[in-house]
Amino acid sequence: MAGETVLVVGGAGYIGSHTCLDLANKGYTPVVFDNFSNGHREFVKWGPAEEGDIRDRARLDEVLAKHKPAAILHFAALIEVGESVKDPVSFYENNVIGTLTLLSAAQAAGINAFVFSSTCATYGLPQSVPLDETHRQVPINPYGRTKYIVEQALADYDQYRSLRSVVLRYFNAAGADFEGRIGEWHQPETHAIPLAIDAALGRRQGFKVFGSDYETRDGTCVRDYIHVLDLADAHVRAVEYLLKGGDSVALNLGTGTGTTVKELLGAIEDVSNRPFPVEYIGRREGDSHTLVANNDKARDVLGWVPQYDLCEIIRSAWDWHAKTNQH
């Protein structure tokens, strides 16, 4: 499969750019399609860039005709849960209408291999832990609902239009390229690891923990942190799986190991050797106390096994945030 061109929609963003790195390392040509509203031009390092919006059908047709990709990787979504509650319209316009426009363009171009960046937020509040792919999907916010709607559309496209897809439901993406070329860079930042690292670096006044009275081993929420390079590897494996004729499938991407917020903060303090103030405040509406993946299906279907542990995640993130001046 090496040597093929792959269109990476949203490829200038966090997970998209690390996937471009992995694609290039494995002999593919990644073409980034991005409107750069959240992505970074500096992160386009391993192939050409095409500026455009997924809601712009004419621009999509132009780029697909020019590069003739064998597959599409779709990362171009609005992702901030709190913003989805404040402005659901933007999330439906981009995440749903934009994706349907992209799918129409892909069909017209004869592309039937599509990898979709989804989320464990489609499951909603967990009924059992760890979560496997058969867990009911009842999302509790507009962000999760927009991803779930696309998942349902992809199932219909598979059944009625022969467009095969791999849906990848992420848990908590974290970490950075170990060589420090790219890393996590959101504006504003809302993810726990970069926020805590910024507190350790003195860039923030401290770190706030939402809830300390959950029914977990130390009262704080439990999350499954997965290294962004492990996510990238899963995406490239998904492309290869589809190009070899694999059937449509939905897969969880997580380590299967849960880490509490207190444990996470302790690990960041150990790596940085810099204590920082922590404030415990009330629970945040909509937070699940525990989100941990069962990743057996991804192993069985793609041969994917996460390579990096929490210490490596934090070390790579620390090296990236400590050296970057993009704050």
mmCIF file of C-alpha atoms in Angstrom:
data_model
loop_
_atom_site.group_PDB
_atom_site.id
_atom_site.type_symbol
_atom_site.label_atom_id
_atom_site.label_comp_id
_atom_site.label_asym_id
_atom_site.label_seq_id
_atom_site.Cartn_x
_atom_site.Cartn_y
_atom_site.Cartn_z
ATOM 1 C CA MET A 1 0.000 0.000 0.000
ATOM 2 C CA ALA A 2 3.002 2.323 0.479
ATOM 3 C CA GLY A 3 3.347 4.961 -2.212
ATOM 4 C CA GLU A 4 -0.364 5.813 -2.221
ATOM 5 C CA THR A 5 -1.622 9.339 -1.669
ATOM 6 C CA VAL A 6 -3.934 9.870 1.305
ATOM 7 C CA LEU A 7 -6.004 13.022 1.815
ATOM 8 C CA VAL A 8 -5.775 14.063 5.485
ATOM 9 C CA VAL A 9 -8.678 16.404 6.141
ATOM 10 C CA GLY A 10 -7.804 18.486 9.193
ATOM 11 C CA GLY A 11 -4.199 17.364 8.815
ATOM 12 C CA ALA A 12 -2.775 20.573 10.305
ATOM 13 C CA GLY A 13 -4.346 19.836 13.685
ATOM 14 C CA TYR A 14 -3.055 17.856 16.645
ATOM 15 C CA ILE A 15 -3.884 14.240 15.766
ATOM 16 C CA GLY A 16 -3.993 14.883 12.016
ATOM 17 C CA SER A 17 -0.430 16.211 11.892
ATOM 18 C CA HIS A 18 0.956 13.274 13.889
ATOM 19 C CA THR A 19 -0.861 10.950 11.488
ATOM 20 C CA CYS A 20 0.767 12.726 8.540
ATOM 21 C CA LEU A 21 4.131 12.070 10.202
ATOM 22 C CA ASP A 22 3.317 8.363 10.546
ATOM 23 C CA LEU A 23 1.981 8.137 6.979
ATOM 24 C CA ALA A 24 5.193 9.654 5.617
ATOM 25 C CA ASN A 25 7.327 7.330 7.750
ATOM 26 C CA LYS A 26 5.471 4.372 6.237
ATOM 27 C CA GLY A 27 5.892 5.510 2.632
ATOM 28 C CA TYR A 28 2.588 7.262 1.937
ATOM 29 C CA THR A 29 2.134 10.791 0.605
ATOM 30 C CA PRO A 30 -0.132 12.739 2.975
ATOM 31 C CA VAL A 31 -1.967 15.698 1.414
ATOM 32 C CA VAL A 32 -3.323 18.071 4.058
ATOM 33 C CA PHE A 33 -6.712 19.703 3.467
ATOM 34 C CA ASP A 34 -7.395 22.271 6.189
ATOM 35 C CA ASN A 35 -9.047 25.660 6.639
ATOM 36 C CA PHE A 36 -6.464 26.492 9.347
ATOM 37 C CA SER A 37 -9.101 27.784 11.752
ATOM 38 C CA ASN A 38 -7.703 25.455 14.420
ATOM 39 C CA GLY A 39 -4.811 23.789 12.591
ATOM 40 C CA HIS A 40 -1.331 25.243 12.207
ATOM 41 C CA ARG A 41 0.522 25.818 8.958
ATOM 42 C CA GLU A 42 3.740 25.094 10.861
ATOM 43 C CA PHE A 43 2.521 21.517 11.360
ATOM 44 C CA VAL A 44 2.355 20.754 7.625
ATOM 45 C CA LYS A 45 5.777 19.150 7.165
ATOM 46 C CA TRP A 46 5.351 15.845 5.349
ATOM 47 C CA GLY A 47 3.397 16.643 2.194
ATOM 48 C CA PRO A 48 1.543 19.340 0.283
ATOM 49 C CA ALA A 49 -1.144 21.543 1.835
ATOM 50 C CA GLU A 50 -4.436 22.544 0.238
ATOM 51 C CA GLU A 51 -6.428 25.244 1.989
ATOM 52 C CA GLY A 52 -10.184 24.801 2.018
ATOM 53 C CA ASP A 53 -13.288 24.089 4.051
ATOM 54 C CA ILE A 54 -15.123 20.759 4.143
ATOM 55 C CA ARG A 55 -18.393 22.593 3.478
ATOM 56 C CA ASP A 56 -17.008 23.872 0.132
ATOM 57 C CA ARG A 57 -17.922 21.148 -2.364
ATOM 58 C CA ALA A 58 -16.285 22.844 -5.347
ATOM 59 C CA ARG A 59 -12.966 23.152 -3.521
ATOM 60 C CA LEU A 60 -13.141 19.523 -2.391
ATOM 61 C CA ASP A 61 -13.809 18.366 -5.954
ATOM 62 C CA GLU A 62 -10.840 20.401 -7.185
ATOM 63 C CA VAL A 63 -8.425 18.952 -4.616
ATOM 64 C CA LEU A 64 -9.607 15.369 -5.095
ATOM 65 C CA ALA A 65 -9.234 15.659 -8.879
ATOM 66 C CA LYS A 66 -5.736 17.108 -8.479
ATOM 67 C CA HIS A 67 -4.293 14.575 -6.025
ATOM 68 C CA LYS A 68 -6.424 11.467 -6.676
ATOM 69 C CA PRO A 69 -6.056 10.023 -3.160
ATOM 70 C CA ALA A 70 -6.650 6.337 -2.520
ATOM 71 C CA ALA A 71 -8.255 7.055 0.857
ATOM 72 C CA ILE A 72 -9.467 9.901 3.065
ATOM 73 C CA LEU A 73 -8.702 10.446 6.751
ATOM 74 C CA HIS A 74 -11.184 12.866 8.325
ATOM 75 C CA PHE A 75 -10.094 14.849 11.408
ATOM 76 C CA ALA A 76 -11.706 18.226 10.622
ATOM 77 C CA ALA A 77 -14.193 18.615 13.468
ATOM 78 C CA LEU A 78 -14.988 21.099 16.176
ATOM 79 C CA ILE A 79 -14.202 19.201 19.369
ATOM 80 C CA GLU A 80 -14.656 21.341 22.494
ATOM 81 C CA VAL A 81 -17.586 19.964 24.472
ATOM 82 C CA GLY A 82 -18.281 23.203 26.357
ATOM 83 C CA GLU A 83 -18.383 25.184 23.109
ATOM 84 C CA SER A 84 -20.800 22.662 21.613
ATOM 85 C CA VAL A 85 -23.268 23.487 24.377
ATOM 86 C CA LYS A 86 -22.846 27.239 23.859
ATOM 87 C CA ASP A 87 -22.946 27.110 20.046
ATOM 88 C CA PRO A 88 -24.469 23.836 18.812
ATOM 89 C CA VAL A 89 -25.265 25.320 15.390
ATOM 90 C CA SER A 90 -21.576 25.640 14.471
ATOM 91 C CA PHE A 91 -20.989 22.027 15.496
ATOM 92 C CA TYR A 92 -23.848 20.742 13.356
ATOM 93 C CA GLU A 93 -22.795 22.889 10.390
ATOM 94 C CA ASN A 94 -19.163 21.769 10.496
ATOM 95 C CA ASN A 95 -19.263 18.273 11.954
ATOM 96 C CA VAL A 96 -22.430 17.014 10.255
ATOM 97 C CA ILE A 97 -23.065 19.112 7.134
ATOM 98 C CA GLY A 98 -19.337 19.418 6.441
ATOM 99 C CA THR A 99 -18.801 15.665 6.721
ATOM 100 C CA LEU A 100 -21.773 14.869 4.484
ATOM 101 C CA THR A 101 -20.377 17.286 1.894
ATOM 102 C CA LEU A 102 -16.993 15.568 2.127
ATOM 103 C CA LEU A 103 -18.616 12.148 1.725
ATOM 104 C CA SER A 104 -20.494 13.310 -1.384
ATOM 105 C CA ALA A 105 -17.261 14.600 -2.889
ATOM 106 C CA ALA A 106 -15.499 11.326 -2.050
ATOM 107 C CA GLN A 107 -18.263 9.307 -3.719
ATOM 108 C CA ALA A 108 -18.147 11.476 -6.833
ATOM 109 C CA ALA A 109 -14.382 10.963 -7.018
ATOM 110 C CA GLY A 110 -14.730 7.203 -6.715
ATOM 111 C CA ILE A 111 -13.092 6.976 -3.282
ATOM 112 C CA ASN A 112 -14.565 4.276 -1.073
ATOM 113 C CA ALA A 113 -12.021 4.097 1.774
ATOM 114 C CA PHE A 114 -12.821 6.540 4.569
ATOM 115 C CA VAL A 115 -11.389 6.731 8.109
ATOM 116 C CA PHE A 116 -13.422 8.814 10.540
ATOM 117 C CA SER A 117 -12.155 10.436 13.720
ATOM 118 C CA SER A 118 -14.922 9.744 16.245
ATOM 119 C CA THR A 119 -14.997 9.758 20.032
ATOM 120 C CA CYS A 120 -15.966 7.834 23.146
ATOM 121 C CA ALA A 121 -18.352 10.770 23.756
ATOM 122 C CA THR A 122 -20.822 8.913 21.503
ATOM 123 C CA TYR A 123 -21.348 6.426 24.343
ATOM 124 C CA GLY A 124 -22.553 9.013 26.833
ATOM 125 C CA LEU A 125 -22.591 8.014 30.498
ATOM 126 C CA PRO A 126 -20.990 4.564 30.880
ATOM 127 C CA GLN A 127 -23.253 1.688 31.894
ATOM 128 C CA SER A 128 -20.246 -0.604 32.340
ATOM 129 C CA VAL A 129 -16.461 -0.220 32.356
ATOM 130 C CA PRO A 130 -14.351 -0.821 30.362
ATOM 131 C CA LEU A 131 -16.464 0.245 27.414
ATOM 132 C CA ASP A 132 -16.529 -1.955 24.332
ATOM 133 C CA GLU A 133 -18.006 -1.173 20.935
ATOM 134 C CA THR A 134 -21.342 -2.807 21.784
ATOM 135 C CA HIS A 135 -22.015 -0.318 24.602
ATOM 136 C CA ARG A 136 -25.150 1.712 23.912
ATOM 137 C CA GLN A 137 -24.583 5.103 22.271
ATOM 138 C CA VAL A 138 -26.505 7.884 24.022
ATOM 139 C CA PRO A 139 -24.361 11.033 23.757
ATOM 140 C CA ILE A 140 -25.053 13.745 26.329
ATOM 141 C CA ASN A 141 -23.834 16.862 24.494
ATOM 142 C CA PRO A 142 -24.017 18.329 20.973
ATOM 143 C CA TYR A 143 -20.390 17.398 20.230
ATOM 144 C CA GLY A 144 -21.031 13.722 20.919
ATOM 145 C CA ARG A 145 -24.327 13.810 19.032
ATOM 146 C CA THR A 146 -22.736 15.274 15.887
ATOM 147 C CA LYS A 147 -20.163 12.469 15.879
ATOM 148 C CA TYR A 148 -22.859 9.856 16.449
ATOM 149 C CA ILE A 149 -24.955 11.209 13.571
ATOM 150 C CA VAL A 150 -21.963 10.856 11.238
ATOM 151 C CA GLU A 151 -21.378 7.301 12.461
ATOM 152 C CA GLN A 152 -24.984 6.470 11.566
ATOM 153 C CA ALA A 153 -24.588 8.115 8.148
ATOM 154 C CA LEU A 154 -21.440 6.083 7.476
ATOM 155 C CA ALA A 155 -23.326 2.868 8.245
ATOM 156 C CA ASP A 156 -25.926 3.863 5.631
ATOM 157 C CA TYR A 157 -23.266 4.847 3.094
ATOM 158 C CA ASP A 158 -21.703 1.423 3.583
ATOM 159 C CA GLN A 159 -24.971 -0.444 3.200
ATOM 160 C CA TYR A 160 -26.454 1.525 0.321
ATOM 161 C CA ARG A 161 -23.516 3.235 -1.434
ATOM 162 C CA SER A 162 -20.618 0.776 -0.920
ATOM 163 C CA LEU A 163 -18.444 3.355 0.846
ATOM 164 C CA ARG A 164 -16.396 1.434 3.392
ATOM 165 C CA SER A 165 -15.246 3.173 6.541
ATOM 166 C CA VAL A 166 -13.360 2.658 9.781
ATOM 167 C CA VAL A 167 -14.813 4.646 12.683
ATOM 168 C CA LEU A 168 -12.209 5.251 15.387
ATOM 169 C CA ARG A 169 -13.582 6.213 18.799
ATOM 170 C CA TYR A 170 -10.798 7.948 20.730
ATOM 171 C CA PHE A 171 -10.489 8.122 24.445
ATOM 172 C CA ASN A 172 -8.048 10.814 25.786
ATOM 173 C CA ALA A 173 -5.413 11.745 23.209
ATOM 174 C CA ALA A 174 -2.197 13.040 24.753
ATOM 175 C CA GLY A 175 1.561 13.370 24.261
ATOM 176 C CA ALA A 176 3.654 14.634 21.359
ATOM 177 C CA ASP A 177 6.220 13.649 18.736
ATOM 178 C CA PHE A 178 9.320 12.514 20.649
ATOM 179 C CA GLU A 179 11.570 14.630 18.418
ATOM 180 C CA GLY A 180 9.609 17.757 19.325
ATOM 181 C CA ARG A 181 8.635 18.682 15.768
ATOM 182 C CA ILE A 182 4.905 18.887 16.522
ATOM 183 C CA GLY A 183 2.715 18.578 19.609
ATOM 184 C CA GLU A 184 -0.518 19.610 21.266
ATOM 185 C CA TRP A 185 -1.423 23.239 20.569
ATOM 186 C CA HIS A 186 -5.034 24.264 21.060
ATOM 187 C CA GLN A 187 -6.341 27.819 21.428
ATOM 188 C CA PRO A 188 -7.766 27.943 24.012
ATOM 189 C CA GLU A 189 -6.364 24.827 25.659
ATOM 190 C CA THR A 190 -8.877 22.662 27.524
ATOM 191 C CA HIS A 191 -7.074 19.334 27.934
ATOM 192 C CA ALA A 192 -5.790 18.238 31.325
ATOM 193 C CA ILE A 193 -2.172 17.335 30.559
ATOM 194 C CA PRO A 194 -1.170 20.577 28.776
ATOM 195 C CA LEU A 195 -3.051 22.645 31.362
ATOM 196 C CA ALA A 196 -1.225 20.921 34.231
ATOM 197 C CA ILE A 197 2.125 21.227 32.456
ATOM 198 C CA ASP A 198 1.516 24.937 31.941
ATOM 199 C CA ALA A 199 0.820 25.214 35.671
ATOM 200 C CA ALA A 200 4.118 23.459 36.407
ATOM 201 C CA LEU A 201 5.873 25.839 34.010
ATOM 202 C CA GLY A 202 4.375 28.851 35.765
ATOM 203 C CA ARG A 203 2.291 29.847 32.748
ATOM 204 C CA ARG A 204 -0.925 29.363 34.709
ATOM 205 C CA GLN A 205 -1.727 30.096 38.339
ATOM 206 C CA GLY A 206 -2.561 26.467 39.044
ATOM 207 C CA PHE A 207 -4.748 23.539 38.050
ATOM 208 C CA LYS A 208 -8.422 23.021 38.911
ATOM 209 C CA VAL A 209 -9.813 19.568 39.551
ATOM 210 C CA PHE A 210 -13.555 19.219 38.930
ATOM 211 C CA GLY A 211 -14.896 16.901 41.611
ATOM 212 C CA SER A 212 -13.149 14.938 44.341
ATOM 213 C CA ASP A 213 -16.081 12.874 45.634
ATOM 214 C CA TYR A 214 -16.642 10.402 42.802
ATOM 215 C CA GLU A 215 -16.864 6.668 43.482
ATOM 216 C CA THR A 216 -13.331 6.043 42.272
ATOM 217 C CA ARG A 217 -10.202 4.931 44.095
ATOM 218 C CA ASP A 218 -9.270 8.489 45.129
ATOM 219 C CA GLY A 219 -12.476 10.423 44.456
ATOM 220 C CA THR A 220 -11.346 11.998 41.155
ATOM 221 C CA CYS A 221 -12.384 11.068 37.614
ATOM 222 C CA VAL A 222 -10.682 8.199 35.801
ATOM 223 C CA ARG A 223 -9.591 8.581 32.177
ATOM 224 C CA ASP A 224 -7.796 6.461 29.584
ATOM 225 C CA TYR A 225 -4.840 8.446 28.171
ATOM 226 C CA ILE A 226 -3.556 7.274 24.785
ATOM 227 C CA HIS A 227 -0.405 8.587 23.104
ATOM 228 C CA VAL A 228 -1.085 10.563 19.936
ATOM 229 C CA LEU A 229 1.514 8.478 18.056
ATOM 230 C CA ASP A 230 -0.386 5.318 18.996
ATOM 231 C CA LEU A 231 -3.511 6.973 17.598
ATOM 232 C CA ALA A 232 -1.630 7.890 14.423
ATOM 233 C CA ASP A 233 -0.474 4.295 14.016
ATOM 234 C CA ALA A 234 -4.073 3.070 14.326
ATOM 235 C CA HIS A 235 -5.184 5.458 11.584
ATOM 236 C CA VAL A 236 -2.526 4.281 9.155
ATOM 237 C CA ARG A 237 -3.416 0.666 9.943
ATOM 238 C CA ALA A 238 -7.063 1.548 9.254
ATOM 239 C CA VAL A 239 -6.145 2.961 5.847
ATOM 240 C CA GLU A 240 -4.197 -0.194 5.006
ATOM 241 C CA TYR A 241 -7.075 -2.361 6.220
ATOM 242 C CA LEU A 242 -9.550 -0.588 3.922
ATOM 243 C CA LEU A 243 -7.221 -0.542 0.913
ATOM 244 C CA LYS A 244 -6.864 -4.307 1.290
ATOM 245 C CA GLY A 245 -10.666 -4.648 1.089
ATOM 246 C CA GLY A 246 -11.608 -4.656 4.780
ATOM 247 C CA ASP A 247 -15.249 -4.249 5.773
ATOM 248 C CA SER A 248 -16.640 -1.227 7.606
ATOM 249 C CA VAL A 249 -16.034 -1.355 11.348
ATOM 250 C CA ALA A 250 -16.078 0.827 14.486
ATOM 251 C CA LEU A 251 -13.161 0.521 16.923
ATOM 252 C CA ASN A 252 -12.202 1.936 20.304
ATOM 253 C CA LEU A 253 -8.755 3.504 20.625
ATOM 254 C CA GLY A 254 -7.549 3.526 24.226
ATOM 255 C CA THR A 255 -5.001 1.725 26.361
ATOM 256 C CA GLY A 256 -7.461 -0.090 28.592
ATOM 257 C CA THR A 257 -5.759 1.456 31.629
ATOM 258 C CA GLY A 258 -7.484 4.104 33.723
ATOM 259 C CA THR A 259 -5.665 6.957 35.456
ATOM 260 C CA THR A 260 -7.303 9.216 38.053
ATOM 261 C CA VAL A 261 -6.826 12.968 37.892
ATOM 262 C CA LYS A 262 -4.810 12.843 41.131
ATOM 263 C CA GLU A 263 -2.568 10.128 39.701
ATOM 264 C CA LEU A 264 -2.102 12.145 36.516
ATOM 265 C CA LEU A 265 -1.086 15.273 38.429
ATOM 266 C CA GLY A 266 1.332 13.244 40.545
ATOM 267 C CA ALA A 267 2.931 11.784 37.423
ATOM 268 C CA ILE A 268 3.325 15.256 35.875
ATOM 269 C CA GLU A 269 4.954 16.504 39.076
ATOM 270 C CA ASP A 270 7.334 13.531 39.037
ATOM 271 C CA VAL A 271 8.365 14.092 35.412
ATOM 272 C CA SER A 272 8.719 17.874 35.727
ATOM 273 C CA ASN A 273 10.083 17.909 39.278
ATOM 274 C CA ARG A 274 8.050 21.095 39.681
ATOM 275 C CA PRO A 275 5.199 21.176 42.196
ATOM 276 C CA PHE A 276 2.251 23.397 41.281
ATOM 277 C CA PRO A 277 -0.909 24.533 43.071
ATOM 278 C CA VAL A 278 -3.997 22.343 42.701
ATOM 279 C CA GLU A 279 -7.517 23.497 43.599
ATOM 280 C CA TYR A 280 -10.374 21.046 44.084
ATOM 281 C CA ILE A 281 -13.759 22.471 43.107
ATOM 282 C CA GLY A 282 -17.229 21.078 42.394
ATOM 283 C CA ARG A 283 -18.128 18.527 39.787
ATOM 284 C CA ARG A 284 -18.550 19.657 36.191
ATOM 285 C CA GLU A 285 -21.901 18.922 34.581
ATOM 286 C CA GLY A 286 -21.798 16.046 32.116
ATOM 287 C CA ASP A 287 -18.533 14.504 33.326
ATOM 288 C CA SER A 288 -18.472 10.719 33.563
ATOM 289 C CA HIS A 289 -16.601 9.410 36.582
ATOM 290 C CA THR A 290 -14.819 6.680 34.595
ATOM 291 C CA LEU A 291 -14.017 6.336 30.877
ATOM 292 C CA VAL A 292 -11.754 3.411 30.016
ATOM 293 C CA ALA A 293 -11.621 1.531 26.720
ATOM 294 C CA ASN A 294 -11.826 -2.119 25.928
ATOM 295 C CA ASN A 295 -9.476 -2.153 22.904
ATOM 296 C CA ASP A 296 -9.622 -5.872 22.068
ATOM 297 C CA LYS A 297 -11.441 -5.292 18.783
ATOM 298 C CA ALA A 298 -8.808 -2.843 17.455
ATOM 299 C CA ARG A 299 -6.147 -5.435 18.259
ATOM 300 C CA ASP A 300 -8.087 -8.196 16.510
ATOM 301 C CA VAL A 301 -9.049 -6.197 13.405
ATOM 302 C CA LEU A 302 -5.975 -3.981 12.883
ATOM 303 C CA GLY A 303 -3.293 -5.790 14.873
ATOM 304 C CA TRP A 304 -2.989 -2.557 16.854
ATOM 305 C CA VAL A 305 -1.460 -2.525 20.312
ATOM 306 C CA PRO A 306 -0.580 0.764 22.096
ATOM 307 C CA GLN A 307 3.187 1.142 22.549
ATOM 308 C CA TYR A 308 3.498 4.035 25.006
ATOM 309 C CA ASP A 309 2.646 4.269 28.705
ATOM 310 C CA LEU A 310 1.597 7.248 30.802
ATOM 311 C CA CYS A 311 5.164 8.189 31.711
ATOM 312 C CA GLU A 312 6.152 8.350 28.027
ATOM 313 C CA ILE A 313 3.018 10.349 27.247
ATOM 314 C CA ILE A 314 3.851 12.927 29.915
ATOM 315 C CA ARG A 315 7.567 13.036 29.090
ATOM 316 C CA SER A 316 6.898 13.752 25.404
ATOM 317 C CA ALA A 317 4.244 16.342 26.298
ATOM 318 C CA TRP A 318 6.549 17.997 28.837
ATOM 319 C CA ASP A 319 9.412 18.223 26.321
ATOM 320 C CA TRP A 320 7.085 19.783 23.736
ATOM 321 C CA HIS A 321 5.425 22.341 26.012
ATOM 322 C CA ALA A 322 8.636 23.266 27.830
ATOM 323 C CA LYS A 323 10.466 24.134 24.612
ATOM 324 C CA THR A 324 7.670 25.696 22.576
ATOM 325 C CA ASN A 325 7.001 29.431 22.777
ATOM 326 C CA GLN A 326 3.595 29.269 21.107
ATOM 327 C CA HIS A 327 1.777 30.303 24.274
#
